[in-house]
Amino acid sequence: MESKFLDVIRIQIKSIYNVQRLYSARAIQIEKNIGKAVNAAIIGAPNSGKSTLINKILERKVCATSNKVHTTTKLARAICYDNDTQIIFLDTPGVVTDKEHNKYKLPEAMKQACKKSLSCADVIGVVHDVSNRWTKERLHPTILDMLNMVVNVPSFLIINKVDLLKSKKQLLDIIRNLTNGVIAGNPVPSCSTPQSKDQGFGNFSDVFLVSALNGDGVKDIKDYLISNSKVRKLQYSSDKWSDRSTETLIEEAARAKFLDFLAQEIPYHLETTLEYYDDNEAEGKVTCSLSVACPSERIVKLIAGAGGGRLQQIKSSLRNDLVDMIKKPVTVDINLIPKNKPSCEQEIL
């Protein structure tokens, strides 16, 4: 009887010791800012849905999105948290050709941003727009070149916009062509003759079918990234959801709105600057004002629209996006300024 009593005491002491050890380890982990993290580079052709996918996983509109190409112009990091795991998304510009670079007057850094992201990545996600009838069965040549440069980095394929595909029966053949008939070393069955192997990549570890816009299949990607996380020193605090300031994100969100509302190359020639920003903690709201330098007075009138109607639409849409990003009520104003407007001294002369 005494022996059994001692055994119970020993078990209780051991249990207390294990709990203390667990708390001590956790305290050291917190003190040293240690946790699980994964750096995920998200690459793809322009307008394939990279930023939309990241926003959906974050449940916050951190990355600017637009229906037009080249909304993202710089490498940006968006941070997602899941318990003790930190997912750092490297949101990249879509691949840029020299012709597009000159046509849209894009920043020089855009051409190198994708390649730079790969050097920081633990895993690479390739977003492919399956709704594009011309390119749905082949990867962009530049994307292929980039993947072949980093074959030792795990990569996975994200087939996006599957909800827009009229016939889902095509999916198996499309997957086979995009993966060269191999996923994680296993063959992919197909009913048709495969295309040339120089149009796909045979080293993907997994394939996900998603609709980033409505969220279908997005959780599977998040779970996959968490499974690829590693214990390391965390780069960001738990209240950080981007590596850039809120002010910069507001400017980019405004730029994306002009891309959506204006035709042709006009929005690419606008210069958007945040002139005023106030995050009122006491009232729990944000107030901001932007100035937009336009090439001419004619462009100012075109953007404003009849009776200022178009500008009001832009402001309303921008406000909604900023509320989704900041998670607070937002008041926003936009001032259009022609670049060729004469100064006061010139007007006097």
Coordinates of C-alpha atoms in Angstrom, one line a residue:
M1 CA 0.0 0.0 0.0
E2 CA 2.8 2.4 0.9
S3 CA 4.6 1.4 -2.3
K4 CA 1.6 2.4 -4.4
F5 CA 1.3 5.6 -2.5
L6 CA 4.9 6.5 -3.3
D7 CA 4.4 5.7 -6.9
V8 CA 1.5 8.1 -7.1
I9 CA 3.6 10.8 -5.4
R10 CA 6.5 10.2 -7.9
I11 CA 4.1 10.5 -10.9
Q12 CA 2.7 13.8 -9.5
I13 CA 6.2 15.1 -8.9
K14 CA 7.2 14.1 -12.4
S15 CA 4.1 15.8 -13.8
I16 CA 4.9 19.0 -11.9
Y17 CA 8.5 18.9 -13.2
N18 CA 7.3 18.4 -16.8
V19 CA 4.9 21.4 -16.5
Q20 CA 7.6 23.6 -15.0
R21 CA 10.0 22.6 -17.8
L22 CA 7.4 23.3 -20.4
Y23 CA 6.7 26.8 -19.0
S24 CA 10.5 27.4 -18.6
A25 CA 11.0 26.5 -22.3
R26 CA 8.1 28.6 -23.3
A27 CA 9.5 31.6 -21.3
I28 CA 12.9 31.2 -23.0
Q29 CA 11.1 31.0 -26.4
I30 CA 9.2 34.2 -25.7
E31 CA 12.2 36.0 -24.3
K32 CA 14.3 35.2 -27.4
N33 CA 11.4 35.8 -29.7
I34 CA 11.6 32.2 -31.0
G35 CA 8.8 30.5 -32.9
K36 CA 7.9 28.7 -36.1
A37 CA 8.0 30.7 -39.3
V38 CA 8.1 30.2 -43.1
N39 CA 9.0 32.6 -45.9
A40 CA 6.8 31.9 -48.8
A41 CA 7.5 33.6 -52.2
I42 CA 4.3 33.9 -54.3
I43 CA 5.1 34.4 -57.9
G44 CA 3.2 34.3 -61.2
A45 CA 2.3 36.1 -64.4
P46 CA 0.6 39.5 -64.1
N47 CA -3.0 39.5 -62.9
S48 CA -2.9 35.8 -61.9
G49 CA -4.3 36.6 -58.5
K50 CA -1.2 36.6 -56.3
S51 CA -2.2 39.5 -54.1
T52 CA -5.8 38.4 -53.9
L53 CA -4.7 35.0 -52.6
I54 CA -2.5 36.6 -49.9
N55 CA -5.2 39.0 -48.8
K56 CA -7.7 36.1 -48.5
I57 CA -5.3 34.1 -46.3
L58 CA -4.5 37.1 -44.1
E59 CA -8.2 38.1 -44.0
R60 CA -7.0 41.6 -44.5
K61 CA -6.5 43.6 -47.7
V62 CA -2.8 44.3 -47.2
C63 CA -1.7 43.8 -50.9
A64 CA -3.2 46.2 -53.4
T65 CA -5.3 44.5 -56.1
S66 CA -6.6 45.6 -59.5
N67 CA -8.2 44.2 -62.6
K68 CA -5.2 45.6 -64.6
V69 CA -1.7 44.2 -64.8
H70 CA 1.3 45.4 -62.7
T71 CA -0.6 46.6 -59.6
T72 CA 2.3 45.4 -57.4
T73 CA 5.5 47.3 -58.3
K74 CA 7.8 46.3 -55.5
L75 CA 8.6 43.3 -53.4
A76 CA 6.4 43.4 -50.3
R77 CA 6.0 41.2 -47.2
A78 CA 2.7 40.4 -45.7
I79 CA 2.6 38.6 -42.4
C80 CA 0.0 36.0 -41.3
Y81 CA -0.3 34.4 -37.8
D82 CA -1.7 31.1 -36.8
N83 CA -1.1 30.4 -33.1
D84 CA 2.6 30.1 -32.7
T85 CA 3.4 30.1 -36.5
Q86 CA 4.3 33.1 -38.6
I87 CA 3.8 33.0 -42.4
I88 CA 5.7 35.7 -44.2
F89 CA 4.4 36.1 -47.7
L90 CA 6.7 37.7 -50.3
D91 CA 4.3 39.3 -52.7
T92 CA 6.0 40.0 -55.9
P93 CA 5.2 42.0 -59.1
G94 CA 4.1 39.9 -62.0
V95 CA 6.9 39.0 -64.4
V96 CA 7.8 42.1 -66.6
T97 CA 9.0 42.1 -70.1
D98 CA 11.2 45.0 -71.5
K99 CA 8.3 46.0 -73.7
E100 CA 5.9 46.3 -70.7
H101 CA 8.5 48.0 -68.6
N102 CA 8.8 50.8 -71.2
K103 CA 5.1 51.0 -72.1
Y104 CA 3.9 51.5 -68.5
K105 CA 7.0 53.4 -67.3
L106 CA 7.4 50.8 -64.5
P107 CA 10.1 51.1 -61.8
E108 CA 13.5 49.5 -62.7
A109 CA 13.4 47.4 -59.5
M110 CA 10.3 45.5 -60.8
K111 CA 12.4 43.5 -63.2
Q112 CA 14.5 42.0 -60.4
A113 CA 11.9 41.8 -57.6
C114 CA 10.7 38.3 -58.4
K115 CA 14.2 36.9 -58.5
K116 CA 15.1 38.6 -55.3
S117 CA 12.2 37.0 -53.5
L118 CA 13.4 33.5 -54.4
S119 CA 16.6 34.1 -52.6
C120 CA 14.7 34.7 -49.3
A121 CA 12.2 31.9 -49.7
D122 CA 11.8 28.6 -47.8
V123 CA 9.0 27.6 -50.3
I124 CA 7.8 29.0 -53.6
G125 CA 4.1 29.2 -54.6
V126 CA 3.4 29.6 -58.4
V127 CA 0.0 31.2 -59.0
H128 CA -1.4 30.2 -62.4
D129 CA -4.6 31.7 -64.0
V130 CA -6.5 28.8 -65.4
S131 CA -9.2 31.0 -66.8
N132 CA -6.9 32.5 -69.5
R133 CA -7.7 30.4 -72.6
W134 CA -4.4 31.3 -74.3
T135 CA -2.0 30.4 -71.4
K136 CA -3.9 28.0 -69.1
E137 CA -1.9 25.0 -70.3
R138 CA 1.6 26.4 -70.0
L139 CA 3.7 28.3 -67.5
H140 CA 5.1 31.7 -68.4
P141 CA 8.7 31.2 -69.8
T142 CA 10.2 33.6 -67.2
I143 CA 8.5 31.7 -64.4
L144 CA 10.0 28.5 -65.7
D145 CA 13.5 30.0 -65.9
M146 CA 13.2 31.2 -62.3
L147 CA 12.0 27.8 -61.0
N148 CA 14.9 26.1 -62.8
M149 CA 17.3 28.4 -61.1
V150 CA 16.1 27.3 -57.6
V151 CA 15.2 23.6 -58.1
N152 CA 16.4 22.9 -54.5
V153 CA 13.8 25.2 -53.0
P154 CA 10.4 23.3 -52.5
S155 CA 7.7 24.7 -54.8
F156 CA 4.0 24.1 -55.3
L157 CA 1.5 25.0 -58.0
I158 CA -1.6 27.1 -57.2
I159 CA -4.1 26.8 -60.0
N160 CA -6.3 29.8 -59.5
K161 CA -9.7 30.9 -60.8
V162 CA -11.0 27.4 -61.2
D163 CA -14.5 28.7 -60.7
L164 CA -14.2 30.5 -64.1
L165 CA -13.3 27.3 -66.0
K166 CA -16.3 26.2 -68.0
S167 CA -15.4 22.5 -68.1
K168 CA -13.8 21.1 -65.0
K169 CA -13.0 17.9 -67.1
Q170 CA -10.0 19.8 -68.5
L171 CA -8.3 20.2 -65.1
L172 CA -6.5 16.8 -65.1
D173 CA -5.0 17.4 -68.5
I174 CA -4.1 21.0 -67.6
I175 CA -2.4 19.8 -64.4
R176 CA -0.5 17.2 -66.3
N177 CA 0.8 19.8 -68.8
L178 CA 1.8 22.3 -66.1
T179 CA 3.6 19.7 -64.1
N180 CA 5.2 17.7 -66.9
G181 CA 3.1 14.8 -65.7
V182 CA 4.8 14.6 -62.3
I183 CA 3.8 15.8 -58.8
A184 CA 6.1 15.0 -55.9
G185 CA 7.7 12.3 -58.1
N186 CA 4.4 10.6 -58.8
P187 CA 3.0 10.4 -62.3
V188 CA -0.2 12.2 -63.2
P189 CA -2.7 10.3 -65.3
S190 CA -4.1 11.9 -68.5
C191 CA -6.6 11.2 -71.2
S192 CA -4.8 13.2 -73.9
T193 CA -1.4 13.5 -75.4
P194 CA 0.9 15.7 -73.2
Q195 CA 2.3 18.9 -74.5
S196 CA 6.0 19.7 -74.9
K197 CA 7.9 19.4 -71.5
D198 CA 9.4 22.8 -71.9
Q199 CA 6.0 24.3 -71.0
G200 CA 5.7 22.8 -67.5
F201 CA 7.7 22.2 -64.4
G202 CA 8.2 18.7 -63.1
N203 CA 9.4 19.4 -59.6
F204 CA 6.3 20.7 -57.8
S205 CA 5.7 19.1 -54.4
D206 CA 2.0 19.7 -54.5
V207 CA -0.9 21.2 -56.5
F208 CA -3.8 23.3 -55.2
L209 CA -7.0 24.1 -57.0
V210 CA -8.4 27.4 -55.7
S211 CA -10.6 30.4 -56.3
A212 CA -8.7 33.1 -54.4
L213 CA -11.5 35.7 -54.9
N214 CA -14.1 33.6 -53.0
G215 CA -11.7 31.7 -50.8
D216 CA -12.3 28.2 -52.1
G217 CA -9.3 25.9 -51.4
V218 CA -7.3 28.7 -49.7
K219 CA -7.2 27.1 -46.2
D220 CA -5.4 24.1 -47.7
I221 CA -2.6 26.4 -48.9
K222 CA -2.3 27.9 -45.4
D223 CA -2.1 24.5 -43.8
Y224 CA 0.6 23.4 -46.3
L225 CA 2.7 26.5 -45.5
I226 CA 2.3 25.9 -41.7
S227 CA 3.6 22.3 -42.3
N228 CA 6.7 23.8 -44.0
S229 CA 7.5 26.2 -41.1
K230 CA 10.7 26.0 -39.2
V231 CA 11.7 26.9 -35.6
R232 CA 13.7 30.2 -35.8
K233 CA 13.9 33.7 -34.5
L234 CA 10.8 35.6 -35.5
Q235 CA 11.3 38.7 -37.7
Y236 CA 8.1 40.5 -36.8
S237 CA 6.0 41.2 -33.7
S238 CA 2.5 39.7 -33.5
D239 CA 0.8 43.1 -34.2
K240 CA 2.7 43.6 -37.5
W241 CA 0.9 42.5 -40.8
S242 CA 3.2 44.2 -43.3
D243 CA 6.8 45.2 -43.6
R244 CA 5.7 48.6 -44.9
S245 CA 4.1 51.5 -43.2
T246 CA 0.3 52.1 -43.3
E247 CA 1.0 55.3 -45.2
T248 CA 2.7 53.5 -48.0
L249 CA 0.0 50.9 -48.2
I250 CA -2.6 53.7 -48.5
E251 CA -0.8 55.2 -51.5
E252 CA -0.6 51.8 -53.1
A253 CA -4.3 51.1 -52.5
A254 CA -5.1 54.5 -54.2
R255 CA -2.9 53.6 -57.1
A256 CA -4.8 50.4 -57.6
K257 CA -8.1 52.2 -57.6
F258 CA -7.0 54.5 -60.4
L259 CA -5.9 51.4 -62.4
D260 CA -9.5 50.0 -62.0
F261 CA -11.4 53.1 -62.8
L262 CA -9.2 54.7 -65.6
A263 CA -8.6 53.5 -69.2
Q264 CA -5.5 52.4 -71.0
E265 CA -2.1 53.8 -69.7
I266 CA -3.5 56.9 -67.9
P267 CA -3.2 55.5 -64.4
Y268 CA 0.4 54.5 -64.9
H269 CA 1.3 58.2 -65.4
L270 CA -0.2 59.5 -62.1
E271 CA 1.9 60.2 -59.1
T272 CA 0.0 59.6 -55.8
T273 CA 1.2 61.1 -52.5
L274 CA -0.2 60.8 -49.0
E275 CA -0.3 64.4 -47.8
Y276 CA -2.1 63.9 -44.4
Y277 CA -2.5 60.9 -42.2
D278 CA -4.0 60.7 -38.7
D279 CA -4.7 57.5 -36.7
N280 CA -6.9 58.8 -33.9
E281 CA -6.6 56.0 -31.2
A282 CA -9.1 57.8 -28.9
E283 CA -11.9 57.9 -31.5
G284 CA -10.8 54.7 -33.2
K285 CA -10.7 56.1 -36.7
V286 CA -8.3 57.1 -39.5
T287 CA -8.3 60.3 -41.5
C288 CA -6.2 60.7 -44.6
S289 CA -5.8 63.0 -47.7
L290 CA -4.0 62.2 -50.9
S291 CA -2.8 64.4 -53.7
V292 CA -2.6 63.0 -57.3
A293 CA -0.3 64.7 -59.8
C294 CA -1.9 64.4 -63.2
P295 CA -0.1 65.0 -66.6
S296 CA -2.5 67.8 -67.6
E297 CA -5.7 69.7 -66.8
R298 CA -7.5 67.5 -69.3
I299 CA -6.6 64.4 -67.4
V300 CA -7.8 66.0 -64.1
K301 CA -11.2 66.6 -65.7
L302 CA -11.3 63.1 -67.1
I303 CA -10.5 61.5 -63.7
A304 CA -13.1 63.7 -61.9
G305 CA -15.8 62.8 -64.4
A306 CA -19.1 64.7 -64.9
G307 CA -19.9 66.6 -61.7
G308 CA -17.0 64.9 -59.9
G309 CA -19.0 61.6 -60.1
R310 CA -16.1 59.3 -61.1
L311 CA -13.8 60.7 -58.4
Q312 CA -16.5 60.1 -55.8
Q313 CA -16.7 56.5 -56.9
I314 CA -13.0 56.1 -56.6
K315 CA -13.0 57.6 -53.1
S316 CA -15.8 55.3 -52.0
S317 CA -14.1 52.2 -53.4
L318 CA -10.8 53.2 -51.8
R319 CA -12.4 53.9 -48.5
N320 CA -13.9 50.3 -48.5
D321 CA -10.5 48.8 -49.2
L322 CA -8.8 50.9 -46.5
V323 CA -11.4 49.8 -43.9
D324 CA -10.7 46.2 -44.9
M325 CA -7.0 46.8 -44.4
I326 CA -6.9 48.9 -41.3
K327 CA -10.0 47.5 -39.6
K328 CA -11.2 50.9 -38.5
P329 CA -13.5 53.6 -39.9
V330 CA -11.7 55.7 -42.5
T331 CA -12.2 59.2 -43.9
V332 CA -10.4 59.8 -47.2
D333 CA -10.0 62.7 -49.5
I334 CA -8.3 62.9 -52.9
N335 CA -7.0 66.1 -54.5
L336 CA -6.2 66.1 -58.2
I337 CA -3.4 68.5 -59.3
P338 CA -2.3 69.1 -62.9
K339 CA 1.5 69.0 -63.3
N340 CA 1.5 71.8 -65.8
K341 CA -0.4 74.2 -63.6
P342 CA 1.5 77.5 -63.4
S343 CA 2.9 78.7 -60.1
C344 CA 1.7 82.0 -58.5
E345 CA 4.8 83.8 -59.8
Q346 CA 4.2 82.6 -63.4
E347 CA 0.5 83.7 -63.2
I348 CA 1.6 87.3 -62.1
L349 CA 4.1 87.5 -65.0

